[in-house]
CSV table of C-alpha atoms in Angstrom, one decimal:
chain,number,residue,atom,x,y,z
A,1,UNK,CA,138.1,-174.1,-66.6
A,2,UNK,CA,138.8,-172.5,-69.6
A,3,UNK,CA,138.1,-168.9,-71.3
A,4,UNK,CA,135.6,-170.9,-73.3
A,5,UNK,CA,133.6,-172.1,-71.0
A,6,UNK,CA,131.9,-169.6,-68.6
A,7,UNK,CA,133.3,-170.0,-64.8
A,8,UNK,CA,131.0,-171.8,-63.0
A,9,UNK,CA,128.2,-169.8,-60.7
A,10,UNK,CA,129.1,-168.8,-57.2
A,11,UNK,CA,127.6,-170.2,-54.2
A,12,UNK,CA,126.8,-167.6,-52.3
A,13,UNK,CA,123.0,-168.9,-51.2
A,14,UNK,CA,123.1,-172.7,-50.1
A,15,UNK,CA,120.4,-172.2,-47.9
A,16,UNK,CA,117.8,-170.0,-45.9
A,17,UNK,CA,118.6,-171.5,-42.5
A,18,UNK,CA,120.3,-169.6,-39.8
A,19,UNK,CA,120.6,-169.8,-36.3
A,20,UNK,CA,119.0,-166.5,-35.0
A,21,UNK,CA,116.4,-163.9,-35.9
A,22,UNK,CA,119.5,-161.5,-36.1
A,23,UNK,CA,121.7,-163.8,-38.5
A,24,UNK,CA,118.5,-163.8,-40.2
A,25,UNK,CA,118.2,-159.5,-40.5
A,26,UNK,CA,121.6,-159.9,-41.7
A,27,UNK,CA,121.1,-162.4,-44.3
A,28,UNK,CA,117.6,-160.6,-45.4
A,29,UNK,CA,120.3,-157.1,-45.9
A,30,UNK,CA,123.2,-159.7,-48.0
A,31,UNK,CA,119.7,-160.8,-50.1
A,32,UNK,CA,118.8,-157.4,-50.4
A,33,UNK,CA,122.3,-155.8,-51.9
A,34,UNK,CA,122.2,-159.2,-54.2
A,35,UNK,CA,119.6,-157.8,-55.9
A,36,UNK,CA,120.5,-154.8,-56.4
A,37,UNK,CA,123.8,-156.1,-57.6
A,38,UNK,CA,122.8,-158.6,-59.9
A,39,UNK,CA,121.2,-155.7,-61.6
A,40,UNK,CA,124.2,-153.3,-61.4
A,41,UNK,CA,127.5,-155.5,-61.0
A,42,UNK,CA,129.4,-152.3,-61.6
A,43,UNK,CA,130.9,-151.6,-58.0
A,44,UNK,CA,131.9,-148.0,-58.3
A,45,UNK,CA,128.6,-147.2,-60.2
A,46,UNK,CA,127.0,-148.6,-56.8
A,47,UNK,CA,129.4,-146.6,-54.7
A,48,UNK,CA,128.8,-143.7,-56.3
A,49,UNK,CA,125.1,-143.8,-56.3
A,50,UNK,CA,125.7,-144.5,-52.4
A,51,UNK,CA,125.3,-140.3,-51.4
A,52,UNK,CA,121.8,-140.7,-53.3
A,53,UNK,CA,120.4,-143.1,-50.7
A,54,UNK,CA,122.7,-143.0,-47.5
A,55,UNK,CA,121.6,-139.6,-46.8
A,56,UNK,CA,117.9,-139.6,-48.3
A,57,UNK,CA,115.1,-139.8,-45.8
A,58,UNK,CA,112.9,-141.6,-48.6
A,59,UNK,CA,115.6,-144.3,-49.7
A,60,UNK,CA,116.6,-145.1,-46.5
A,61,UNK,CA,112.6,-145.9,-45.7
A,62,UNK,CA,112.8,-147.9,-48.7
A,63,UNK,CA,115.4,-149.8,-48.0
A,64,UNK,CA,113.8,-151.2,-44.8
A,65,UNK,CA,110.8,-151.8,-46.2
A,66,UNK,CA,113.1,-154.2,-48.8
A,67,UNK,CA,114.6,-155.6,-46.0
A,68,UNK,CA,111.5,-156.5,-44.4
A,69,UNK,CA,110.3,-158.1,-47.3
A,70,UNK,CA,113.4,-160.3,-47.4
A,71,UNK,CA,113.3,-161.2,-43.7
A,72,UNK,CA,109.7,-162.0,-43.8
A,73,UNK,CA,110.9,-164.7,-46.1
A,74,UNK,CA,113.3,-165.8,-44.1
A,75,UNK,CA,112.1,-166.3,-41.0
A,76,UNK,CA,109.4,-168.1,-42.3
A,77,UNK,CA,112.0,-170.3,-43.9
A,78,UNK,CA,113.3,-170.6,-40.0
A,79,UNK,CA,110.1,-171.0,-38.6
A,80,UNK,CA,110.2,-168.0,-36.9
A,81,UNK,CA,113.6,-169.0,-34.7
A,82,UNK,CA,110.6,-170.8,-32.2
A,83,UNK,CA,112.6,-173.5,-31.3
B,1,UNK,CA,139.5,-158.5,-27.8
B,2,UNK,CA,142.8,-156.8,-29.7
B,3,UNK,CA,142.7,-154.0,-32.3
B,4,UNK,CA,143.0,-156.4,-35.0
B,5,UNK,CA,140.1,-158.8,-33.9
B,6,UNK,CA,136.3,-156.7,-35.0
B,7,UNK,CA,134.5,-156.8,-32.1
B,8,UNK,CA,132.0,-159.3,-31.3
B,9,UNK,CA,128.9,-158.0,-33.4
B,10,UNK,CA,126.7,-156.7,-30.7
B,11,UNK,CA,123.6,-159.0,-29.7
B,12,UNK,CA,120.5,-156.7,-30.5
B,13,UNK,CA,117.8,-159.6,-31.9
B,14,UNK,CA,118.0,-162.5,-30.0
B,15,UNK,CA,114.6,-163.3,-30.1
B,16,UNK,CA,111.2,-162.5,-32.0
B,17,UNK,CA,109.2,-163.7,-29.2
B,18,UNK,CA,107.3,-160.9,-26.9
B,19,UNK,CA,104.5,-161.2,-24.2
B,20,UNK,CA,102.2,-158.6,-26.3
B,21,UNK,CA,101.4,-157.0,-29.5
B,22,UNK,CA,101.9,-153.9,-28.6
B,23,UNK,CA,105.9,-155.1,-27.5
B,24,UNK,CA,105.4,-156.6,-31.0
B,25,UNK,CA,104.9,-153.1,-32.7
B,26,UNK,CA,107.6,-151.9,-30.5
B,27,UNK,CA,110.1,-154.8,-31.6
B,28,UNK,CA,108.8,-153.8,-35.3
B,29,UNK,CA,109.8,-149.8,-34.8
B,30,UNK,CA,113.5,-151.4,-33.8
B,31,UNK,CA,113.7,-153.6,-36.5
B,32,UNK,CA,112.6,-150.9,-39.3
B,33,UNK,CA,115.1,-148.5,-37.4
B,34,UNK,CA,117.7,-151.1,-37.7
B,35,UNK,CA,117.5,-152.0,-41.2
B,36,UNK,CA,118.0,-148.1,-41.8
B,37,UNK,CA,120.9,-147.5,-39.1
B,38,UNK,CA,122.6,-150.7,-41.0
B,39,UNK,CA,122.6,-148.8,-44.1
B,40,UNK,CA,123.1,-145.8,-42.7
B,41,UNK,CA,125.3,-145.8,-39.5
B,42,UNK,CA,126.2,-142.3,-39.3
B,43,UNK,CA,123.6,-140.9,-36.4
B,44,UNK,CA,124.7,-137.0,-37.2
B,45,UNK,CA,123.1,-137.9,-40.9
B,46,UNK,CA,120.2,-139.5,-39.9
B,47,UNK,CA,119.6,-136.8,-37.2
B,48,UNK,CA,119.8,-133.9,-40.0
B,49,UNK,CA,117.2,-136.0,-42.3
B,50,UNK,CA,114.5,-136.1,-39.3
B,51,UNK,CA,112.9,-133.0,-40.9
B,52,UNK,CA,112.9,-134.4,-44.4
B,53,UNK,CA,110.6,-137.3,-42.7
B,54,UNK,CA,109.0,-136.2,-39.7
B,55,UNK,CA,107.3,-133.4,-41.5
B,56,UNK,CA,106.0,-135.3,-44.7
B,57,UNK,CA,103.4,-136.7,-45.1
B,58,UNK,CA,104.3,-139.0,-47.9
B,59,UNK,CA,107.1,-139.9,-45.9
B,60,UNK,CA,105.4,-140.4,-42.8
B,61,UNK,CA,103.2,-143.0,-44.8
B,62,UNK,CA,105.8,-144.7,-46.5
B,63,UNK,CA,107.3,-144.9,-42.7
B,64,UNK,CA,103.7,-146.7,-41.5
B,65,UNK,CA,104.3,-149.3,-44.2
B,66,UNK,CA,107.1,-150.5,-43.5
B,67,UNK,CA,106.4,-150.9,-40.1
B,68,UNK,CA,103.3,-152.9,-41.0
B,69,UNK,CA,105.7,-155.3,-43.0
B,70,UNK,CA,108.0,-155.6,-40.2
B,71,UNK,CA,105.3,-156.3,-37.3
B,72,UNK,CA,103.5,-158.5,-40.1
B,73,UNK,CA,106.8,-161.1,-39.8
B,74,UNK,CA,106.7,-160.5,-35.8
B,75,UNK,CA,103.3,-161.1,-35.7
B,76,UNK,CA,103.1,-164.3,-37.1
B,77,UNK,CA,106.5,-165.3,-35.2
B,78,UNK,CA,104.4,-164.6,-32.0
B,79,UNK,CA,101.6,-166.6,-33.3
B,80,UNK,CA,99.5,-163.5,-33.2
B,81,UNK,CA,99.4,-163.6,-29.2
B,82,UNK,CA,96.2,-165.9,-29.6
B,83,UNK,CA,97.0,-168.0,-26.2
C,1,UNK,CA,105.6,-142.3,-10.3
C,2,UNK,CA,108.2,-139.4,-9.8
C,3,UNK,CA,110.1,-137.1,-12.7
C,4,UNK,CA,112.7,-139.0,-12.6
C,5,UNK,CA,111.0,-142.4,-13.1
C,6,UNK,CA,109.7,-142.6,-16.5
C,7,UNK,CA,105.4,-142.7,-17.2
C,8,UNK,CA,104.8,-146.5,-17.5
C,9,UNK,CA,103.8,-146.4,-21.4
C,10,UNK,CA,100.7,-146.3,-22.3
C,11,UNK,CA,98.5,-149.7,-23.3
C,12,UNK,CA,97.1,-149.1,-26.7
C,13,UNK,CA,97.2,-152.7,-28.0
C,14,UNK,CA,96.4,-155.1,-25.4
C,15,UNK,CA,95.5,-158.2,-28.5
C,16,UNK,CA,95.1,-158.1,-32.0
C,17,UNK,CA,92.1,-160.2,-31.4
C,18,UNK,CA,88.7,-158.3,-32.4
C,19,UNK,CA,84.7,-159.7,-33.4
C,20,UNK,CA,84.7,-158.2,-37.0
C,21,UNK,CA,86.2,-157.8,-40.0
C,22,UNK,CA,85.5,-154.3,-39.7
C,23,UNK,CA,86.0,-153.7,-36.2
C,24,UNK,CA,89.9,-155.4,-37.5
C,25,UNK,CA,89.6,-152.1,-40.3
C,26,UNK,CA,89.4,-149.9,-37.9
C,27,UNK,CA,92.2,-151.5,-35.9
C,28,UNK,CA,94.2,-151.2,-38.8
C,29,UNK,CA,93.7,-147.7,-39.4
C,30,UNK,CA,94.3,-147.5,-35.6
C,31,UNK,CA,98.2,-148.8,-35.9
C,32,UNK,CA,98.3,-147.6,-39.5
C,33,UNK,CA,97.8,-144.0,-37.5
C,34,UNK,CA,100.3,-144.8,-34.2
C,35,UNK,CA,103.2,-145.8,-36.9
C,36,UNK,CA,103.3,-142.3,-38.1
C,37,UNK,CA,102.4,-141.1,-34.5
C,38,UNK,CA,105.9,-143.2,-33.1
C,39,UNK,CA,107.5,-141.1,-36.1
C,40,UNK,CA,106.4,-137.9,-35.5
C,41,UNK,CA,104.9,-137.0,-31.7
C,42,UNK,CA,104.3,-133.6,-32.4
C,43,UNK,CA,100.0,-133.2,-33.1
C,44,UNK,CA,100.6,-129.9,-34.7
C,45,UNK,CA,103.0,-131.3,-37.3
C,46,UNK,CA,100.6,-134.0,-38.1
C,47,UNK,CA,97.8,-131.9,-38.4
C,48,UNK,CA,99.9,-129.4,-40.6
C,49,UNK,CA,100.4,-132.2,-42.8
C,50,UNK,CA,96.7,-133.2,-43.5
C,51,UNK,CA,96.5,-131.2,-47.0
C,52,UNK,CA,99.7,-132.7,-48.3
C,53,UNK,CA,97.9,-136.2,-48.0
C,54,UNK,CA,94.3,-136.2,-47.6
C,55,UNK,CA,93.8,-134.0,-50.6
C,56,UNK,CA,96.1,-135.7,-53.1
C,57,UNK,CA,95.4,-139.4,-54.7
C,58,UNK,CA,99.0,-140.1,-54.5
C,59,UNK,CA,99.3,-140.4,-51.2
C,60,UNK,CA,95.3,-141.4,-50.4
C,61,UNK,CA,96.3,-144.2,-52.7
C,62,UNK,CA,99.5,-144.9,-50.6
C,63,UNK,CA,97.4,-144.8,-47.4
C,64,UNK,CA,95.1,-147.6,-48.6
C,65,UNK,CA,98.0,-149.5,-49.3
C,66,UNK,CA,99.7,-149.1,-46.1
C,67,UNK,CA,96.2,-149.8,-44.3
C,68,UNK,CA,95.6,-153.4,-46.4
C,69,UNK,CA,99.2,-154.4,-44.6
C,70,UNK,CA,97.8,-153.6,-40.9
C,71,UNK,CA,94.8,-155.4,-42.0
C,72,UNK,CA,96.2,-158.5,-43.4
C,73,UNK,CA,98.1,-159.0,-40.6
C,74,UNK,CA,95.3,-158.5,-38.2
C,75,UNK,CA,92.5,-160.7,-40.0
C,76,UNK,CA,95.3,-163.5,-39.7
C,77,UNK,CA,95.2,-163.3,-36.1
C,78,UNK,CA,91.9,-163.6,-35.8
C,79,UNK,CA,91.4,-166.3,-38.3
C,80,UNK,CA,89.9,-164.0,-41.0
C,81,UNK,CA,86.8,-164.0,-38.5
C,82,UNK,CA,85.5,-167.4,-40.0
C,83,UNK,CA,83.9,-169.0,-37.2
D,1,UNK,CA,69.6,-141.3,-31.3
D,2,UNK,CA,70.1,-138.1,-29.9
D,3,UNK,CA,72.1,-135.6,-31.3
D,4,UNK,CA,74.6,-136.1,-27.8
D,5,UNK,CA,74.9,-139.2,-28.5
D,6,UNK,CA,77.2,-140.4,-32.1
D,7,UNK,CA,75.1,-141.9,-35.0
D,8,UNK,CA,75.8,-146.4,-34.8
D,9,UNK,CA,78.7,-147.1,-36.9
D,10,UNK,CA,77.1,-148.1,-40.7
D,11,UNK,CA,78.1,-151.8,-40.5
D,12,UNK,CA,79.6,-152.1,-44.1
D,13,UNK,CA,81.7,-154.9,-43.7
D,14,UNK,CA,79.7,-157.9,-41.9
D,15,UNK,CA,82.1,-160.8,-43.0
D,16,UNK,CA,85.2,-161.0,-45.7
D,17,UNK,CA,83.1,-164.3,-46.8
D,18,UNK,CA,82.0,-164.4,-50.5
D,19,UNK,CA,80.9,-166.8,-53.0
D,20,UNK,CA,83.6,-166.3,-55.5
D,21,UNK,CA,87.4,-164.7,-56.4
D,22,UNK,CA,85.4,-162.5,-58.5
D,23,UNK,CA,83.4,-161.0,-55.8
D,24,UNK,CA,86.5,-161.2,-53.3
D,25,UNK,CA,88.2,-158.7,-56.2
D,26,UNK,CA,85.2,-156.1,-56.1
D,27,UNK,CA,85.4,-156.3,-52.3
D,28,UNK,CA,89.4,-155.4,-52.3
D,29,UNK,CA,88.3,-152.7,-54.5
D,30,UNK,CA,85.5,-151.4,-51.6
D,31,UNK,CA,87.7,-152.1,-48.6
D,32,UNK,CA,90.8,-150.2,-50.8
D,33,UNK,CA,88.5,-147.2,-51.4
D,34,UNK,CA,86.5,-147.5,-47.9
D,35,UNK,CA,90.6,-146.9,-46.3
D,36,UNK,CA,90.6,-143.8,-48.6
D,37,UNK,CA,87.0,-142.4,-47.3
D,38,UNK,CA,88.7,-143.1,-44.0
D,39,UNK,CA,91.3,-140.6,-44.4
D,40,UNK,CA,89.1,-138.1,-46.8
D,41,UNK,CA,85.5,-138.3,-45.9
D,42,UNK,CA,85.1,-135.2,-48.6
D,43,UNK,CA,83.8,-136.9,-51.3
D,44,UNK,CA,84.2,-133.6,-53.6
D,45,UNK,CA,87.8,-133.9,-52.3
D,46,UNK,CA,88.0,-137.4,-53.7
D,47,UNK,CA,86.6,-136.3,-56.6
D,48,UNK,CA,88.6,-133.2,-57.3
D,49,UNK,CA,91.4,-135.8,-57.2
D,50,UNK,CA,90.1,-138.6,-60.0
D,51,UNK,CA,92.2,-137.0,-62.9
D,52,UNK,CA,94.7,-137.2,-60.8
D,53,UNK,CA,94.9,-140.6,-60.4
D,54,UNK,CA,92.4,-141.9,-62.9
D,55,UNK,CA,94.7,-140.5,-65.8
D,56,UNK,CA,98.0,-141.2,-64.4
D,57,UNK,CA,100.2,-143.9,-65.2
D,58,UNK,CA,101.9,-144.4,-61.9
D,59,UNK,CA,98.6,-143.8,-60.0
D,60,UNK,CA,96.9,-146.1,-61.7
D,61,UNK,CA,99.8,-148.9,-61.2
D,62,UNK,CA,99.5,-148.2,-57.5
D,63,UNK,CA,96.3,-148.8,-57.2
D,64,UNK,CA,96.4,-152.3,-58.8
D,65,UNK,CA,98.8,-152.8,-56.3
D,66,UNK,CA,97.2,-151.3,-53.3
D,67,UNK,CA,93.9,-153.6,-55.1
D,68,UNK,CA,96.3,-156.7,-54.8
D,69,UNK,CA,96.9,-156.4,-51.0
D,70,UNK,CA,93.7,-156.3,-49.9
D,71,UNK,CA,92.7,-158.9,-52.2
D,72,UNK,CA,95.3,-161.5,-50.8
D,73,UNK,CA,93.6,-160.7,-47.6
D,74,UNK,CA,90.6,-161.3,-49.2
D,75,UNK,CA,91.7,-164.6,-50.9
D,76,UNK,CA,93.1,-166.4,-47.5
D,77,UNK,CA,89.7,-165.2,-45.6
D,78,UNK,CA,88.2,-167.3,-48.9
D,79,UNK,CA,90.4,-170.3,-48.6
D,80,UNK,CA,90.7,-169.0,-51.9
D,81,UNK,CA,87.7,-170.5,-53.0
D,82,UNK,CA,89.2,-174.0,-53.4
D,83,UNK,CA,86.0,-176.3,-52.7
E,1,UNK,CA,67.0,-157.2,-70.2
E,2,UNK,CA,65.6,-154.1,-70.1
E,3,UNK,CA,67.6,-150.6,-70.4
E,4,UNK,CA,66.2,-150.1,-66.6
E,5,UNK,CA,67.3,-153.5,-65.1
E,6,UNK,CA,71.7,-153.1,-65.4
E,7,UNK,CA,73.6,-155.6,-67.6
E,8,UNK,CA,74.4,-158.8,-65.4
E,9,UNK,CA,78.0,-158.8,-64.7
E,10,UNK,CA,80.8,-160.1,-66.9
E,11,UNK,CA,81.9,-163.7,-65.3
E,12,UNK,CA,85.6,-162.6,-65.7
E,13,UNK,CA,87.4,-164.2,-62.6
E,14,UNK,CA,85.1,-167.7,-62.1
E,15,UNK,CA,88.3,-169.0,-60.4
E,16,UNK,CA,91.3,-168.7,-59.1
E,17,UNK,CA,92.7,-172.4,-60.2
E,18,UNK,CA,94.8,-172.5,-62.9
E,19,UNK,CA,97.1,-175.6,-64.3
E,20,UNK,CA,100.7,-174.1,-64.3
E,21,UNK,CA,102.7,-171.1,-62.9
E,22,UNK,CA,102.9,-169.7,-66.1
E,23,UNK,CA,99.3,-169.7,-66.3
E,24,UNK,CA,99.3,-168.5,-62.8
E,25,UNK,CA,101.4,-165.2,-64.0
E,26,UNK,CA,99.0,-165.0,-66.9
E,27,UNK,CA,95.9,-164.6,-64.7
E,28,UNK,CA,98.4,-161.9,-62.4
E,29,UNK,CA,99.1,-159.9,-65.8
E,30,UNK,CA,94.8,-160.3,-66.0
E,31,UNK,CA,93.9,-159.1,-62.4
E,32,UNK,CA,96.6,-156.3,-62.0
E,33,UNK,CA,95.3,-154.6,-65.9
E,34,UNK,CA,91.4,-155.3,-64.2
E,35,UNK,CA,92.5,-153.0,-61.2
E,36,UNK,CA,93.4,-150.5,-63.6
E,37,UNK,CA,90.8,-151.3,-65.7
E,38,UNK,CA,88.2,-150.9,-62.3
E,39,UNK,CA,89.3,-147.7,-62.1
E,40,UNK,CA,90.4,-146.4,-65.1
E,41,UNK,CA,87.4,-147.8,-67.8
E,42,UNK,CA,88.3,-145.5,-70.6
E,43,UNK,CA,90.6,-147.4,-72.7
E,44,UNK,CA,91.2,-144.3,-74.8
E,45,UNK,CA,93.2,-143.0,-71.4
E,46,UNK,CA,94.5,-146.0,-71.0
E,47,UNK,CA,96.1,-146.6,-74.3
E,48,UNK,CA,97.0,-142.7,-74.0
E,49,UNK,CA,99.3,-143.3,-70.6
E,50,UNK,CA,100.9,-146.2,-72.7
E,51,UNK,CA,104.2,-144.4,-72.9
E,52,UNK,CA,104.1,-142.7,-69.7
E,53,UNK,CA,104.6,-146.6,-68.2
E,54,UNK,CA,105.8,-149.2,-70.8
E,55,UNK,CA,109.0,-146.9,-71.4
E,56,UNK,CA,109.6,-146.1,-68.4
E,57,UNK,CA,112.5,-147.5,-66.4
E,58,UNK,CA,110.3,-147.0,-62.6
E,59,UNK,CA,106.7,-147.8,-63.5
E,60,UNK,CA,107.8,-151.0,-65.7
E,61,UNK,CA,109.9,-152.1,-62.0
E,62,UNK,CA,106.1,-150.7,-60.2
E,63,UNK,CA,104.5,-152.8,-62.4
E,64,UNK,CA,106.5,-156.2,-62.3
E,65,UNK,CA,105.9,-155.3,-58.0
E,66,UNK,CA,102.2,-155.5,-58.6
E,67,UNK,CA,102.5,-158.5,-61.0
E,68,UNK,CA,104.2,-160.4,-58.0
E,69,UNK,CA,101.2,-159.3,-55.3
E,70,UNK,CA,98.8,-160.7,-57.9
E,71,UNK,CA,100.6,-164.0,-58.2
E,72,UNK,CA,101.3,-164.3,-54.7
E,73,UNK,CA,97.5,-164.9,-54.4
E,74,UNK,CA,97.1,-167.2,-57.4
E,75,UNK,CA,100.1,-169.4,-56.6
E,76,UNK,CA,99.1,-169.9,-52.9
E,77,UNK,CA,95.7,-170.6,-54.5
E,78,UNK,CA,96.5,-173.6,-56.1
E,79,UNK,CA,98.8,-174.6,-53.9
E,80,UNK,CA,102.1,-173.5,-55.7
E,81,UNK,CA,101.1,-176.4,-58.2
E,82,UNK,CA,103.7,-178.9,-56.3
E,83,UNK,CA,102.0,-182.1,-57.4
F,1,UNK,CA,101.3,-174.1,-87.6
F,2,UNK,CA,99.9,-171.2,-90.3
F,3,UNK,CA,99.8,-167.5,-90.5
F,4,UNK,CA,96.5,-167.6,-89.5
F,5,UNK,CA,97.0,-170.2,-86.2
F,6,UNK,CA,98.8,-167.7,-83.1
F,7,UNK,CA,102.4,-169.2,-82.3
F,8,UNK,CA,102.1,-171.9,-79.1
F,9,UNK,CA,103.3,-169.7,-76.3
F,10,UNK,CA,106.5,-170.5,-75.5
F,11,UNK,CA,106.9,-172.6,-71.9
F,12,UNK,CA,109.0,-170.5,-70.0
F,13,UNK,CA,107.8,-171.4,-66.5
F,14,UNK,CA,107.3,-175.0,-66.2
F,15,UNK,CA,107.3,-175.2,-62.2
F,16,UNK,CA,108.3,-173.0,-59.0
F,17,UNK,CA,110.3,-176.0,-58.2
F,18,UNK,CA,114.0,-175.7,-58.1
F,19,UNK,CA,116.5,-177.4,-56.0
F,20,UNK,CA,118.3,-174.6,-54.2
F,21,UNK,CA,117.5,-171.3,-52.5
F,22,UNK,CA,119.8,-169.7,-55.0
F,23,UNK,CA,118.2,-171.0,-58.2
F,24,UNK,CA,115.4,-170.0,-56.6
F,25,UNK,CA,116.3,-166.2,-56.1
F,26,UNK,CA,117.9,-166.3,-59.7
F,27,UNK,CA,114.1,-167.4,-61.0
F,28,UNK,CA,113.0,-165.0,-59.0
F,29,UNK,CA,114.7,-162.1,-61.0
F,30,UNK,CA,114.0,-164.5,-64.5
F,31,UNK,CA,110.3,-163.8,-62.9
F,32,UNK,CA,110.5,-160.0,-62.3
F,33,UNK,CA,111.7,-159.3,-65.4
F,34,UNK,CA,109.4,-161.1,-67.1
F,35,UNK,CA,107.0,-159.2,-66.0
F,36,UNK,CA,108.7,-156.2,-67.3
F,37,UNK,CA,108.8,-157.9,-70.8
F,38,UNK,CA,105.1,-158.7,-70.6
F,39,UNK,CA,104.5,-154.5,-70.0
F,40,UNK,CA,106.8,-153.6,-72.0
F,41,UNK,CA,108.2,-156.8,-75.2
F,42,UNK,CA,110.3,-154.0,-77.2
F,43,UNK,CA,113.9,-155.1,-76.5
F,44,UNK,CA,115.1,-152.1,-77.6
F,45,UNK,CA,113.4,-149.4,-75.4
F,46,UNK,CA,114.0,-151.9,-72.5
F,47,UNK,CA,117.8,-151.3,-72.9
F,48,UNK,CA,117.4,-147.5,-73.6
F,49,UNK,CA,115.9,-147.6,-70.2
F,50,UNK,CA,119.1,-149.1,-68.1
F,51,UNK,CA,120.6,-146.2,-67.6
F,52,UNK,CA,117.4,-144.6,-65.4
F,53,UNK,CA,117.7,-147.5,-63.4
F,54,UNK,CA,120.8,-149.7,-63.3
F,55,UNK,CA,122.5,-146.3,-62.0
F,56,UNK,CA,119.7,-145.2,-60.0
F,57,UNK,CA,119.6,-145.5,-56.5
F,58,UNK,CA,116.1,-145.3,-55.8
F,59,UNK,CA,115.1,-147.5,-58.8
F,60,UNK,CA,117.8,-150.5,-57.7
F,61,UNK,CA,116.5,-150.0,-54.0
F,62,UNK,CA,113.2,-150.6,-55.7
F,63,UNK,CA,114.0,-153.3,-57.7
F,64,UNK,CA,115.5,-155.2,-54.7
F,65,UNK,CA,111.5,-154.9,-53.2
F,66,UNK,CA,110.4,-156.4,-56.6
F,67,UNK,CA,112.9,-159.3,-56.8
F,68,UNK,CA,111.9,-159.9,-52.4
F,69,UNK,CA,108.3,-160.0,-53.5
F,70,UNK,CA,108.6,-162.6,-56.1
F,71,UNK,CA,111.4,-164.5,-54.5
F,72,UNK,CA,108.5,-165.3,-51.8
F,73,UNK,CA,106.4,-167.0,-53.5
F,74,UNK,CA,109.3,-169.0,-55.5
F,75,UNK,CA,110.4,-169.8,-51.6
F,76,UNK,CA,107.1,-170.8,-50.0
F,77,UNK,CA,106.5,-173.0,-53.5
F,78,UNK,CA,109.5,-174.9,-52.4
F,79,UNK,CA,109.3,-175.8,-48.4
F,80,UNK,CA,111.8,-172.9,-48.0
F,81,UNK,CA,114.1,-175.4,-49.0
F,82,UNK,CA,114.1,-177.3,-45.7
F,83,UNK,CA,114.5,-180.5,-46.3
């Protein structure tokens, strides 16, 4: 892999299949954060933003709504772990 | 379990299956709050935020929307408790 | 039931099954408001908030979106009252 | 029907079944507005709010999102008018 | 059609069926904008609002979320164009 | 193709079918951004807006919610990549 050829994309999401709802919840958090990082790759900027959401009720409520949206898809993907 | 090895993750969500819609509603509230706590583990910070949402119409409406999103998935997971 | 043992939880949501879409709409409003009350049980606080949402276009639009989210699940639970 | 007995609830939503997507869109607008009116029955208040949403980009975008949520359920209820 | 009788409603949404996902995306934009226009028919007012959303990150993000909600229904209506 | 006849629309979304969840996630980002660009085609304006969302916690959370909405449809379109 030379400077000219771009690094192969990192495989971070091989599947939506996980064993338990709790792992599904954790994957939802991963995907939610990944969408943020895709928009803002600069970790320093993200860390500087933490006080603006982690200590703000409105933002924390929004975060839960976003996690719910990602989780809904993951749960459907896993047949709601019924069996 | 030594200081080096991290504590095994607490199992808080073994299943999405609950017996009644009311239990499904309660689980939705649990999951909604868990997503907040995953983002902000510091309970003192969360408690300090309570006046900013529990006495604010806009935030209370947002909370209900978030609960609805979690409940939608739980209800689907339980076949809407039809049988 | 003694002071020590907590009162049994009130059964307010025995089922999602209702006869008509209009009853489904009404149940959606009940569930939306219940999520608010679960977060803020103090009725006096809720009543004090009424001017902040019942006379505010942005909040009223949000309320309708939240009702739609609850209604979507109730409608699915009732097979959209097709039969 | 005496003053003591409340007026029977007006039947405004007998069914979700409509013939065309356009009627489904119109019903979504009706349901969205009904949820607002259920929260704020005072038409004078609602009319006074019109400048605050009908001339505000943010609110108009929110309105479209809310209509989409109601329409999604109506469309599913009608099998997406495929046949 | 006389002044007394209202003009027959224009048929703008005969079906949700379109041939490709891209046409589905375009229809989602049409439906999203139609919901805005149903609320604010005055095109001059809408045009005056353009700077308030077309040059505002928060509003542009909201617009994308609204388009996603309309698209979700159109995609389901078309069986996700799988065949 | 003459000045009179409009350029044929660029085909950017031939299908929702992609091979992996990660490609589905990437397509969701593409579609989310496309909806923004459909509303605001002026790339210079979009770039000028970047500081207003890429360094703002509230906006970054909104972006993740929008990505989740697009991803939900793409995942359903691909049968959640189960097979």
